[in-house]
mmCIF file with all atom_site columns, C-alpha atoms in Angstrom:
data_model
loop_
_atom_site.group_PDB
_atom_site.id
_atom_site.type_symbol
_atom_site.label_atom_id
_atom_site.label_alt_id
_atom_site.label_comp_id
_atom_site.label_asym_id
_atom_site.label_entity_id
_atom_site.label_seq_id
_atom_site.pdbx_PDB_ins_code
_atom_site.Cartn_x
_atom_site.Cartn_y
_atom_site.Cartn_z
_atom_site.occupancy
_atom_site.B_iso_or_equiv
_atom_site.pdbx_formal_charge
_atom_site.auth_seq_id
_atom_site.auth_comp_id
_atom_site.auth_asym_id
_atom_site.auth_atom_id
_atom_site.pdbx_PDB_model_num
ATOM 1   C CA . MET A 1 1   ? 14.502  -27.159 12.223  1.00 42.00 ? 1   MET A CA 1
ATOM 2   C CA . ARG A 1 2   ? 16.062  -23.848 13.256  1.00 44.00 ? 2   ARG A CA 1
ATOM 3   C CA . MET A 1 3   ? 17.973  -23.631 9.958   1.00 38.00 ? 3   MET A CA 1
ATOM 4   C CA . ARG A 1 4   ? 14.719  -24.106 8.035   1.00 42.00 ? 4   ARG A CA 1
ATOM 5   C CA . SER A 1 5   ? 13.160  -21.178 9.957   1.00 44.00 ? 5   SER A CA 1
ATOM 6   C CA . ILE A 1 6   ? 16.166  -18.964 9.209   1.00 41.00 ? 6   ILE A CA 1
ATOM 7   C CA . ILE A 1 7   ? 16.102  -19.840 5.508   1.00 40.00 ? 7   ILE A CA 1
ATOM 8   C CA . GLY A 1 8   ? 12.327  -19.275 5.379   1.00 44.00 ? 8   GLY A CA 1
ATOM 9   C CA . ALA A 1 9   ? 12.682  -15.876 7.057   1.00 44.00 ? 9   ALA A CA 1
ATOM 10  C CA . ALA A 1 10  ? 15.473  -14.890 4.656   1.00 41.00 ? 10  ALA A CA 1
ATOM 11  C CA . CYS A 1 11  ? 13.373  -15.871 1.623   1.00 41.00 ? 11  CYS A CA 1
ATOM 12  C CA . ALA A 1 12  ? 10.399  -13.942 3.017   1.00 43.00 ? 12  ALA A CA 1
ATOM 13  C CA . ALA A 1 13  ? 12.553  -10.857 3.568   1.00 43.00 ? 13  ALA A CA 1
ATOM 14  C CA . ILE A 1 14  ? 13.755  -10.978 -0.039  1.00 39.00 ? 14  ILE A CA 1
ATOM 15  C CA . ALA A 1 15  ? 10.172  -11.352 -1.296  1.00 42.00 ? 15  ALA A CA 1
ATOM 16  C CA . ILE A 1 16  ? 9.019   -8.422  0.824   1.00 41.00 ? 16  ILE A CA 1
ATOM 17  C CA . ALA A 1 17  ? 11.898  -6.195  -0.263  1.00 41.00 ? 17  ALA A CA 1
ATOM 18  C CA . THR A 1 18  ? 11.119  -6.799  -3.940  1.00 39.00 ? 18  THR A CA 1
ATOM 19  C CA . ALA A 1 19  ? 7.349   -6.399  -3.593  1.00 43.00 ? 19  ALA A CA 1
ATOM 20  C CA . THR A 1 20  ? 7.317   -2.605  -3.685  1.00 43.00 ? 20  THR A CA 1
ATOM 21  C CA . PRO A 1 21  ? 4.158   -1.335  -5.403  1.00 48.00 ? 21  PRO A CA 1
ATOM 22  C CA . SER A 1 22  ? 4.992   -0.458  -8.986  1.00 45.00 ? 22  SER A CA 1
ATOM 23  C CA . ALA A 1 23  ? 1.700   0.997   -10.234 1.00 46.00 ? 23  ALA A CA 1
ATOM 24  C CA . ALA A 1 24  ? 2.111   4.197   -8.234  1.00 47.00 ? 24  ALA A CA 1
ATOM 25  C CA . GLN A 1 25  ? 5.655   4.943   -9.419  1.00 50.00 ? 25  GLN A CA 1
ATOM 26  C CA . ASP A 1 26  ? 4.527   7.134   -12.288 1.00 55.00 ? 26  ASP A CA 1
ATOM 27  C CA . ALA A 1 27  ? 2.158   10.091  -12.672 1.00 67.00 ? 27  ALA A CA 1
ATOM 28  C CA . GLY A 1 28  ? 3.690   12.099  -9.823  1.00 85.00 ? 28  GLY A CA 1
ATOM 29  C CA . ALA A 1 29  ? 3.735   9.426   -7.099  1.00 92.00 ? 29  ALA A CA 1
ATOM 30  C CA . LYS A 1 30  ? 6.810   7.873   -5.503  1.00 94.00 ? 30  LYS A CA 1
ATOM 31  C CA . VAL A 1 31  ? 6.611   4.734   -3.339  1.00 93.00 ? 31  VAL A CA 1
ATOM 32  C CA . THR A 1 32  ? 9.264   4.014   -0.713  1.00 95.00 ? 32  THR A CA 1
ATOM 33  C CA . LEU A 1 33  ? 9.438   0.777   1.259   1.00 95.00 ? 33  LEU A CA 1
ATOM 34  C CA . GLN A 1 34  ? 9.672   1.614   4.977   1.00 96.00 ? 34  GLN A CA 1
ATOM 35  C CA . PHE A 1 35  ? 9.237   -1.767  6.653   1.00 94.00 ? 35  PHE A CA 1
ATOM 36  C CA . GLY A 1 36  ? 8.838   -5.403  5.718   1.00 95.00 ? 36  GLY A CA 1
ATOM 37  C CA . GLN A 1 37  ? 8.628   -8.297  8.143   1.00 96.00 ? 37  GLN A CA 1
ATOM 38  C CA . THR A 1 38  ? 7.053   -11.707 8.329   1.00 96.00 ? 38  THR A CA 1
ATOM 39  C CA . ILE A 1 39  ? 4.551   -12.003 11.179  1.00 96.00 ? 39  ILE A CA 1
ATOM 40  C CA . PRO A 1 40  ? 5.973   -14.721 13.415  1.00 95.00 ? 40  PRO A CA 1
ATOM 41  C CA . ASN A 1 41  ? 2.711   -15.750 15.046  1.00 95.00 ? 41  ASN A CA 1
ATOM 42  C CA . ILE A 1 42  ? 0.725   -15.789 11.779  1.00 94.00 ? 42  ILE A CA 1
ATOM 43  C CA . PRO A 1 43  ? 2.513   -18.248 9.469   1.00 95.00 ? 43  PRO A CA 1
ATOM 44  C CA . GLY A 1 44  ? 2.486   -17.204 5.818   1.00 96.00 ? 44  GLY A CA 1
ATOM 45  C CA . LYS A 1 45  ? 1.635   -13.530 6.514   1.00 96.00 ? 45  LYS A CA 1
ATOM 46  C CA . SER A 1 46  ? 3.788   -10.417 6.355   1.00 96.00 ? 46  SER A CA 1
ATOM 47  C CA . LEU A 1 47  ? 3.452   -6.778  7.369   1.00 96.00 ? 47  LEU A CA 1
ATOM 48  C CA . ILE A 1 48  ? 4.707   -4.265  4.791   1.00 96.00 ? 48  ILE A CA 1
ATOM 49  C CA . ALA A 1 49  ? 4.670   -0.484  5.153   1.00 97.00 ? 49  ALA A CA 1
ATOM 50  C CA . VAL A 1 50  ? 5.272   1.972   2.322   1.00 96.00 ? 50  VAL A CA 1
ATOM 51  C CA . VAL A 1 51  ? 5.127   5.741   2.090   1.00 97.00 ? 51  VAL A CA 1
ATOM 52  C CA . VAL A 1 52  ? 3.514   7.153   -1.045  1.00 96.00 ? 52  VAL A CA 1
ATOM 53  C CA . ASP A 1 53  ? 4.667   10.710  -1.796  1.00 97.00 ? 53  ASP A CA 1
ATOM 54  C CA . TYR A 1 54  ? 2.530   12.655  -4.247  1.00 97.00 ? 54  TYR A CA 1
ATOM 55  C CA . ALA A 1 55  ? 3.858   15.697  -6.069  1.00 96.00 ? 55  ALA A CA 1
ATOM 56  C CA . PRO A 1 56  ? 1.412   18.580  -6.435  1.00 96.00 ? 56  PRO A CA 1
ATOM 57  C CA . GLY A 1 57  ? -1.306  17.258  -8.753  1.00 95.00 ? 57  GLY A CA 1
ATOM 58  C CA . GLY A 1 58  ? 0.297   13.796  -8.660  1.00 96.00 ? 58  GLY A CA 1
ATOM 59  C CA . ALA A 1 59  ? -1.747  10.606  -8.878  1.00 94.00 ? 59  ALA A CA 1
ATOM 60  C CA . SER A 1 60  ? -1.547  6.838   -8.974  1.00 91.00 ? 60  SER A CA 1
ATOM 61  C CA . PRO A 1 61  ? -3.332  5.034   -11.802 1.00 91.00 ? 61  PRO A CA 1
ATOM 62  C CA . ALA A 1 62  ? -6.373  2.918   -10.930 1.00 91.00 ? 62  ALA A CA 1
ATOM 63  C CA . HIS A 1 63  ? -5.092  -0.269  -9.345  1.00 92.00 ? 63  HIS A CA 1
ATOM 64  C CA . THR A 1 64  ? -5.745  -3.365  -7.317  1.00 91.00 ? 64  THR A CA 1
ATOM 65  C CA . HIS A 1 65  ? -3.562  -4.924  -4.663  1.00 91.00 ? 65  HIS A CA 1
ATOM 66  C CA . ALA A 1 66  ? -2.533  -8.494  -3.983  1.00 91.00 ? 66  ALA A CA 1
ATOM 67  C CA . LYS A 1 67  ? -5.654  -10.616 -3.453  1.00 92.00 ? 67  LYS A CA 1
ATOM 68  C CA . SER A 1 68  ? -4.615  -11.306 0.146   1.00 94.00 ? 68  SER A CA 1
ATOM 69  C CA . ALA A 1 69  ? -3.859  -7.665  1.012   1.00 95.00 ? 69  ALA A CA 1
ATOM 70  C CA . PHE A 1 70  ? -5.658  -5.823  3.775   1.00 95.00 ? 70  PHE A CA 1
ATOM 71  C CA . ILE A 1 71  ? -4.448  -2.209  3.770   1.00 96.00 ? 71  ILE A CA 1
ATOM 72  C CA . PHE A 1 72  ? -4.582  0.548   6.355   1.00 97.00 ? 72  PHE A CA 1
ATOM 73  C CA . ALA A 1 73  ? -3.764  3.978   4.862   1.00 96.00 ? 73  ALA A CA 1
ATOM 74  C CA . TYR A 1 74  ? -2.908  7.006   7.005   1.00 98.00 ? 74  TYR A CA 1
ATOM 75  C CA . VAL A 1 75  ? -2.444  10.478  5.510   1.00 98.00 ? 75  VAL A CA 1
ATOM 76  C CA . LEU A 1 76  ? 0.835   11.912  6.760   1.00 98.00 ? 76  LEU A CA 1
ATOM 77  C CA . SER A 1 77  ? 0.658   15.316  5.075   1.00 98.00 ? 77  SER A CA 1
ATOM 78  C CA . GLY A 1 78  ? -1.510  17.262  2.685   1.00 98.00 ? 78  GLY A CA 1
ATOM 79  C CA . GLU A 1 79  ? -4.792  15.958  1.296   1.00 98.00 ? 79  GLU A CA 1
ATOM 80  C CA . ILE A 1 80  ? -5.391  12.699  -0.596  1.00 97.00 ? 80  ILE A CA 1
ATOM 81  C CA . GLU A 1 81  ? -8.458  12.108  -2.760  1.00 97.00 ? 81  GLU A CA 1
ATOM 82  C CA . SER A 1 82  ? -9.446  8.440   -2.799  1.00 96.00 ? 82  SER A CA 1
ATOM 83  C CA . GLN A 1 83  ? -12.154 6.224   -4.219  1.00 95.00 ? 83  GLN A CA 1
ATOM 84  C CA . VAL A 1 84  ? -12.369 2.512   -3.479  1.00 94.00 ? 84  VAL A CA 1
ATOM 85  C CA . ASN A 1 85  ? -14.574 0.318   -5.694  1.00 93.00 ? 85  ASN A CA 1
ATOM 86  C CA . ASP A 1 86  ? -17.757 2.196   -6.597  1.00 91.00 ? 86  ASP A CA 1
ATOM 87  C CA . GLY A 1 87  ? -17.857 4.136   -3.330  1.00 93.00 ? 87  GLY A CA 1
ATOM 88  C CA . PRO A 1 88  ? -17.857 7.925   -3.203  1.00 95.00 ? 88  PRO A CA 1
ATOM 89  C CA . LYS A 1 89  ? -14.727 9.958   -3.846  1.00 96.00 ? 89  LYS A CA 1
ATOM 90  C CA . LYS A 1 90  ? -13.508 11.372  -0.560  1.00 97.00 ? 90  LYS A CA 1
ATOM 91  C CA . VAL A 1 91  ? -10.707 13.720  0.464   1.00 98.00 ? 91  VAL A CA 1
ATOM 92  C CA . PHE A 1 92  ? -8.667  12.603  3.478   1.00 98.00 ? 92  PHE A CA 1
ATOM 93  C CA . ARG A 1 93  ? -6.550  15.165  5.317   1.00 98.00 ? 93  ARG A CA 1
ATOM 94  C CA . ALA A 1 94  ? -3.390  14.717  7.382   1.00 98.00 ? 94  ALA A CA 1
ATOM 95  C CA . GLY A 1 95  ? -4.220  12.565  10.418  1.00 98.00 ? 95  GLY A CA 1
ATOM 96  C CA . GLU A 1 96  ? -7.162  10.803  8.754   1.00 98.00 ? 96  GLU A CA 1
ATOM 97  C CA . SER A 1 97  ? -7.189  7.199   7.584   1.00 97.00 ? 97  SER A CA 1
ATOM 98  C CA . PHE A 1 98  ? -9.049  4.674   5.454   1.00 95.00 ? 98  PHE A CA 1
ATOM 99  C CA . HIS A 1 99  ? -8.713  1.008   4.604   1.00 94.00 ? 99  HIS A CA 1
ATOM 100 C CA . GLU A 1 100 ? -8.945  -1.352  1.651   1.00 94.00 ? 100 GLU A CA 1
ATOM 101 C CA . ALA A 1 101 ? -10.140 -4.930  1.960   1.00 94.00 ? 101 ALA A CA 1
ATOM 102 C CA . PRO A 1 102 ? -8.762  -7.872  -0.045  1.00 93.00 ? 102 PRO A CA 1
ATOM 103 C CA . GLY A 1 103 ? -10.009 -7.677  -3.646  1.00 89.00 ? 103 GLY A CA 1
ATOM 104 C CA . ASP A 1 104 ? -10.876 -3.966  -3.572  1.00 92.00 ? 104 ASP A CA 1
ATOM 105 C CA . ARG A 1 105 ? -10.205 -1.770  -6.618  1.00 93.00 ? 105 ARG A CA 1
ATOM 106 C CA . HIS A 1 106 ? -8.606  1.596   -5.871  1.00 91.00 ? 106 HIS A CA 1
ATOM 107 C CA . SER A 1 107 ? -10.163 3.690   -8.643  1.00 91.00 ? 107 SER A CA 1
ATOM 108 C CA . VAL A 1 108 ? -8.829  7.091   -7.526  1.00 94.00 ? 108 VAL A CA 1
ATOM 109 C CA . SER A 1 109 ? -5.717  7.844   -5.502  1.00 94.00 ? 109 SER A CA 1
ATOM 110 C CA . ARG A 1 110 ? -4.277  11.304  -5.943  1.00 95.00 ? 110 ARG A CA 1
ATOM 111 C CA . ASN A 1 111 ? -3.067  14.467  -4.342  1.00 97.00 ? 111 ASN A CA 1
ATOM 112 C CA . ALA A 1 112 ? -6.087  16.731  -3.900  1.00 97.00 ? 112 ALA A CA 1
ATOM 113 C CA . SER A 1 113 ? -3.858  19.812  -4.263  1.00 97.00 ? 113 SER A CA 1
ATOM 114 C CA . LYS A 1 114 ? -2.283  21.158  -7.447  1.00 96.00 ? 114 LYS A CA 1
ATOM 115 C CA . THR A 1 115 ? 0.149   23.314  -5.416  1.00 97.00 ? 115 THR A CA 1
ATOM 116 C CA . ASN A 1 116 ? 1.210   21.329  -2.315  1.00 97.00 ? 116 ASN A CA 1
ATOM 117 C CA . PRO A 1 117 ? 2.719   17.848  -1.944  1.00 97.00 ? 117 PRO A CA 1
ATOM 118 C CA . ALA A 1 118 ? 0.945   15.093  0.016   1.00 98.00 ? 118 ALA A CA 1
ATOM 119 C CA . SER A 1 119 ? 1.961   11.748  1.453   1.00 97.00 ? 119 SER A CA 1
ATOM 120 C CA . LEU A 1 120 ? 0.410   8.686   3.002   1.00 97.00 ? 120 LEU A CA 1
ATOM 121 C CA . LEU A 1 121 ? 1.566   5.624   4.884   1.00 98.00 ? 121 LEU A CA 1
ATOM 122 C CA . ALA A 1 122 ? 0.098   2.365   3.562   1.00 96.00 ? 122 ALA A CA 1
ATOM 123 C CA . VAL A 1 123 ? 0.405   -0.677  5.825   1.00 97.00 ? 123 VAL A CA 1
ATOM 124 C CA . PHE A 1 124 ? -0.260  -4.048  4.173   1.00 96.00 ? 124 PHE A CA 1
ATOM 125 C CA . VAL A 1 125 ? -1.064  -7.351  5.844   1.00 96.00 ? 125 VAL A CA 1
ATOM 126 C CA . VAL A 1 126 ? -0.423  -9.752  2.990   1.00 96.00 ? 126 VAL A CA 1
ATOM 127 C CA . ASP A 1 127 ? 0.479   -13.328 2.137   1.00 96.00 ? 127 ASP A CA 1
ATOM 128 C CA . THR A 1 128 ? 4.274   -13.545 2.352   1.00 95.00 ? 128 THR A CA 1
ATOM 129 C CA . ASP A 1 129 ? 4.555   -15.233 -1.045  1.00 93.00 ? 129 ASP A CA 1
ATOM 130 C CA . ASP A 1 130 ? 2.616   -12.504 -2.923  1.00 89.00 ? 130 ASP A CA 1
ATOM 131 C CA . LYS A 1 131 ? 5.081   -11.022 -5.391  1.00 83.00 ? 131 LYS A CA 1
ATOM 132 C CA . GLU A 1 132 ? 3.207   -7.955  -6.664  1.00 86.00 ? 132 GLU A CA 1
ATOM 133 C CA . LEU A 1 133 ? 1.558   -5.686  -4.110  1.00 87.00 ? 133 LEU A CA 1
ATOM 134 C CA . THR A 1 134 ? 0.031   -3.359  -6.692  1.00 87.00 ? 134 THR A CA 1
ATOM 135 C CA . THR A 1 135 ? -1.197  -3.914  -10.260 1.00 86.00 ? 135 THR A CA 1
ATOM 136 C CA . SER A 1 136 ? -2.467  -1.179  -12.570 1.00 88.00 ? 136 SER A CA 1
ATOM 137 C CA . VAL A 1 137 ? -5.998  -1.551  -13.908 1.00 86.00 ? 137 VAL A CA 1
ATOM 138 C CA . LYS A 1 138 ? -6.509  -0.474  -17.504 1.00 77.00 ? 138 LYS A CA 1
#
């Protein structure tokens, strides 16, 4: 039984490591995986943390996340303009946070400044077997 747990954890780690959001990688945004770990007391769930760095004027295209994903986003530096679903556009400054629920559509995600960089930490609670964390919406 112990070997099965080790193999399962190894497979989960590989899935997490390859699940870096791809939709934000263009248009002046760079995504870097910071942490990925299965949650031992919640079978089938993982915690994944990424930092999204936005160049001045940089943006991520409209996107959705894995259907299981609950996301906590914390602005590390600069100012991030965000709009989730049909809610209002809002600018979040360093030290402020917001969240996205499973199934939400992130319509706007961009650096609010044309002259200064900005970054945010996005923490996902997601099904371990979800392969794509982020999918662009056309």
